[in-house]
PDB file of C-alpha atoms in Angstrom:
ATOM      1  CA  MET A   1      -0.087   0.350  -0.156  1.00 60.00           C
ATOM      2  CA  ALA A   2       1.402   4.122  -0.784  1.00 77.00           C
ATOM      3  CA  ILE A   3       2.610   5.578   1.690  1.00 91.00           C
ATOM      4  CA  LEU A   4      -1.157   7.717   2.950  1.00 96.00           C
ATOM      5  CA  ARG A   5       0.239  12.399   1.784  1.00 97.00           C
ATOM      6  CA  VAL A   6      -1.935  13.850   4.531  1.00 98.00           C
ATOM      7  CA  LEU A   7      -2.226  18.162   4.715  1.00 98.00           C
ATOM      8  CA  LEU A   8      -2.998  19.692   8.248  1.00 98.00           C
ATOM      9  CA  ILE A   9      -4.796  22.696   8.557  1.00 97.00           C
ATOM     10  CA  ASP A  10      -5.769  24.179  11.429  1.00 96.00           C
ATOM     11  CA  ASP A  11      -4.740  27.921  12.938  1.00 95.00           C
ATOM     12  CA  GLU A  12      -3.283  26.525  16.038  1.00 95.00           C
ATOM     13  CA  GLU A  13       0.206  25.689  15.625  1.00 96.00           C
ATOM     14  CA  GLU A  14       1.022  23.641  18.566  1.00 96.00           C
ATOM     15  CA  LEU A  15      -2.720  21.099  17.686  1.00 95.00           C
ATOM     16  CA  VAL A  16      -0.699  20.804  13.658  1.00 96.00           C
ATOM     17  CA  PHE A  17       2.640  19.883  15.335  1.00 97.00           C
ATOM     18  CA  THR A  18       0.774  17.165  18.204  1.00 96.00           C
ATOM     19  CA  LEU A  19      -0.959  15.834  15.182  1.00 96.00           C
ATOM     20  CA  ALA A  20       2.063  15.046  13.236  1.00 97.00           C
ATOM     21  CA  GLU A  21       4.091  13.521  14.989  1.00 97.00           C
ATOM     22  CA  ARG A  22       1.896  11.341  16.098  1.00 97.00           C
ATOM     23  CA  LEU A  23       0.670  10.821  12.383  1.00 97.00           C
ATOM     24  CA  ILE A  24       4.080  10.360  11.089  1.00 97.00           C
ATOM     25  CA  LEU A  25       4.725   7.923  13.981  1.00 96.00           C
ATOM     26  CA  ARG A  26       1.497   6.169  12.321  1.00 96.00           C
ATOM     27  CA  GLY A  27       3.568   5.949   8.921  1.00 95.00           C
ATOM     28  CA  ILE A  28       1.339   8.472   8.531  1.00 96.00           C
ATOM     29  CA  GLU A  29       3.597  10.767   5.210  1.00 97.00           C
ATOM     30  CA  VAL A  30       2.487  14.700   6.456  1.00 98.00           C
ATOM     31  CA  GLU A  31       2.893  18.498   5.628  1.00 97.00           C
ATOM     32  CA  GLY A  32       0.767  20.719   8.624  1.00 97.00           C
ATOM     33  CA  VAL A  33      -0.222  24.308   7.349  1.00 97.00           C
ATOM     34  CA  THR A  34      -1.776  27.004   9.976  1.00 97.00           C
ATOM     35  CA  SER A  35      -4.193  29.129   7.248  1.00 96.00           C
ATOM     36  CA  GLY A  36      -6.019  28.770   4.482  1.00 96.00           C
ATOM     37  CA  ALA A  37      -3.894  30.640   2.320  1.00 96.00           C
ATOM     38  CA  ASP A  38      -0.933  28.290   2.826  1.00 96.00           C
ATOM     39  CA  ALA A  39      -3.093  25.406   2.367  1.00 97.00           C
ATOM     40  CA  ILE A  40      -4.258  25.917  -0.701  1.00 96.00           C
ATOM     41  CA  LYS A  41      -0.979  27.442  -1.900  1.00 96.00           C
ATOM     42  CA  ARG A  42       1.120  23.931  -1.035  1.00 96.00           C
ATOM     43  CA  VAL A  43      -2.063  21.707  -2.885  1.00 96.00           C
ATOM     44  CA  GLN A  44      -0.492  23.779  -5.923  1.00 94.00           C
ATOM     45  CA  GLU A  45       3.175  22.096  -5.484  1.00 95.00           C
ATOM     46  CA  LYS A  46       1.946  18.988  -4.064  1.00 95.00           C
ATOM     47  CA  LYS A  47       0.038  16.527  -4.527  1.00 95.00           C
ATOM     48  CA  PHE A  48      -2.256  15.380  -0.893  1.00 97.00           C
ATOM     49  CA  ASP A  49      -4.323  12.216  -0.332  1.00 97.00           C
ATOM     50  CA  VAL A  50      -6.686  13.679   2.278  1.00 98.00           C
ATOM     51  CA  ALA A  51      -6.882  17.352   3.758  1.00 98.00           C
ATOM     52  CA  VAL A  52      -7.453  17.381   7.101  1.00 98.00           C
ATOM     53  CA  LEU A  53      -8.698  21.043   8.611  1.00 95.00           C
ATOM     54  CA  ASP A  54     -10.595  22.737  10.742  1.00 94.00           C
ATOM     55  CA  MET A  55     -13.293  24.882   9.852  1.00 91.00           C
ATOM     56  CA  LYS A  56     -12.654  27.921  11.808  1.00 90.00           C
ATOM     57  CA  MET A  57      -9.697  29.476  11.073  1.00 90.00           C
ATOM     58  CA  PRO A  58      -8.948  33.631  10.839  1.00 92.00           C
ATOM     59  CA  GLY A  59      -8.975  34.258   7.279  1.00 92.00           C
ATOM     60  CA  ILE A  60     -10.085  31.739   4.886  1.00 92.00           C
ATOM     61  CA  GLY A  61     -12.974  29.155   6.953  1.00 90.00           C
ATOM     62  CA  GLY A  62     -12.760  25.683   6.672  1.00 91.00           C
ATOM     63  CA  LEU A  63     -15.394  25.368   4.111  1.00 92.00           C
ATOM     64  CA  GLU A  64     -14.447  27.531   1.487  1.00 94.00           C
ATOM     65  CA  VAL A  65     -10.485  26.335   1.874  1.00 95.00           C
ATOM     66  CA  MET A  66     -12.040  22.941   1.078  1.00 96.00           C
ATOM     67  CA  LYS A  67     -14.176  24.370  -1.817  1.00 94.00           C
ATOM     68  CA  ARG A  68     -10.990  27.147  -3.274  1.00 95.00           C
ATOM     69  CA  ILE A  69      -8.368  23.001  -2.805  1.00 95.00           C
ATOM     70  CA  ARG A  70     -10.934  21.211  -4.910  1.00 93.00           C
ATOM     71  CA  ARG A  71     -10.772  23.544  -7.774  1.00 92.00           C
ATOM     72  CA  GLU A  72      -6.706  22.960  -7.700  1.00 86.00           C
ATOM     73  CA  ARG A  73      -6.952  19.051  -7.206  1.00 89.00           C
ATOM     74  CA  GLU A  74      -9.379  16.720  -7.952  1.00 90.00           C
ATOM     75  CA  GLY A  75      -9.640  13.685  -5.611  1.00 93.00           C
ATOM     76  CA  ILE A  76      -8.795  14.625  -2.564  1.00 96.00           C
ATOM     77  CA  LYS A  77     -11.068  13.366   0.288  1.00 97.00           C
ATOM     78  CA  PHE A  78     -11.927  15.958   3.226  1.00 97.00           C
ATOM     79  CA  ILE A  79     -11.839  15.622   7.220  1.00 97.00           C
ATOM     80  CA  LEU A  80     -12.350  18.862   8.790  1.00 95.00           C
ATOM     81  CA  MET A  81     -12.286  19.032  12.552  1.00 93.00           C
ATOM     82  CA  THR A  82     -15.102  21.785  14.873  1.00 88.00           C
ATOM     83  CA  GLY A  83     -15.192  22.659  17.959  1.00 81.00           C
ATOM     84  CA  ARG A  84     -16.643  21.054  20.740  1.00 66.00           C
ATOM     85  CA  GLY A  85     -20.328  21.724  20.918  1.00 61.00           C
ATOM     86  CA  SER A  86     -20.841  23.067  16.827  1.00 69.00           C
ATOM     87  CA  PRO A  87     -21.633  19.522  15.090  1.00 75.00           C
ATOM     88  CA  GLU A  88     -23.818  21.658  12.792  1.00 80.00           C
ATOM     89  CA  GLU A  89     -21.039  22.883  11.410  1.00 80.00           C
ATOM     90  CA  GLY A  90     -19.744  19.320  10.482  1.00 84.00           C
ATOM     91  CA  GLU A  91     -23.106  18.206   8.764  1.00 87.00           C
ATOM     92  CA  GLU A  92     -22.894  21.249   6.714  1.00 88.00           C
ATOM     93  CA  GLY A  93     -19.216  20.343   5.805  1.00 90.00           C
ATOM     94  CA  ILE A  94     -20.540  17.149   4.639  1.00 92.00           C
ATOM     95  CA  ARG A  95     -23.652  18.521   2.485  1.00 94.00           C
ATOM     96  CA  GLU A  96     -20.463  20.827   1.121  1.00 92.00           C
ATOM     97  CA  GLY A  97     -18.829  17.802   0.416  1.00 93.00           C
ATOM     98  CA  ALA A  98     -16.404  16.618   2.801  1.00 96.00           C
ATOM     99  CA  PHE A  99     -16.167  13.084   3.858  1.00 97.00           C
ATOM    100  CA  ALA A 100     -15.992  12.991   7.440  1.00 96.00           C
ATOM    101  CA  TYR A 101     -15.897  15.829  10.432  1.00 94.00           C
ATOM    102  CA  LEU A 102     -14.137  15.270  14.256  1.00 93.00           C
ATOM    103  CA  VAL A 103     -14.761  17.083  16.627  1.00 90.00           C
ATOM    104  CA  LYS A 104     -12.508  18.574  18.921  1.00 89.00           C
ATOM    105  CA  PRO A 105     -10.067  16.714  20.854  1.00 91.00           C
ATOM    106  CA  ILE A 106      -9.314  14.963  18.294  1.00 93.00           C
ATOM    107  CA  ASN A 107      -8.887  11.195  18.843  1.00 95.00           C
ATOM    108  CA  ILE A 108      -6.121   9.955  16.569  1.00 96.00           C
ATOM    109  CA  GLU A 109      -6.956   6.630  15.930  1.00 96.00           C
ATOM    110  CA  ASP A 110     -10.415   8.374  15.148  1.00 97.00           C
ATOM    111  CA  LEU A 111      -8.429  10.638  13.073  1.00 97.00           C
ATOM    112  CA  MET A 112      -6.778   7.330  11.551  1.00 97.00           C
ATOM    113  CA  GLU A 113     -10.163   5.672  10.655  1.00 97.00           C
ATOM    114  CA  LYS A 114     -11.468   8.199   8.967  1.00 97.00           C
ATOM    115  CA  MET A 115      -8.273   8.724   7.193  1.00 97.00           C
ATOM    116  CA  MET A 116      -8.299   4.985   6.382  1.00 96.00           C
ATOM    117  CA  GLU A 117     -11.921   4.998   4.947  1.00 97.00           C
ATOM    118  CA  ALA A 118     -11.763   7.817   2.965  1.00 96.00           C
ATOM    119  CA  VAL A 119      -8.496   7.116   0.021  1.00 95.00           C
ATOM    120  CA  SER A 120     -10.661   4.149   0.370  1.00 92.00           C
ATOM    121  CA  VAL A 121     -13.926   4.959  -1.291  1.00 76.00           C
TER     122      VAL A 121
END
């Protein structure tokens, strides 16, 4: 099986670093960025299988980032991260085409499971 390439997008730098570190330990190729603008630029330069992105970020929000990345690269699967108590945002993301959403704090095993499901469909 090919190595899974994941782009993490969240304005919380510590969260990006921590998730990236844990995914790398599980054999995932990970890059992290802390803004929607950086994410859009990064997908123009490199191919990713999955984008894991925060719904609420300063500047360009998660849903808009997802829409723009889709225009740049077809085939990327999206897993959204929402804050506590805001599953409605995740449901909106699903309606817009995201594969899944997870509520923070993120359980790394749940994230791994969703990423594997996303690339297998």
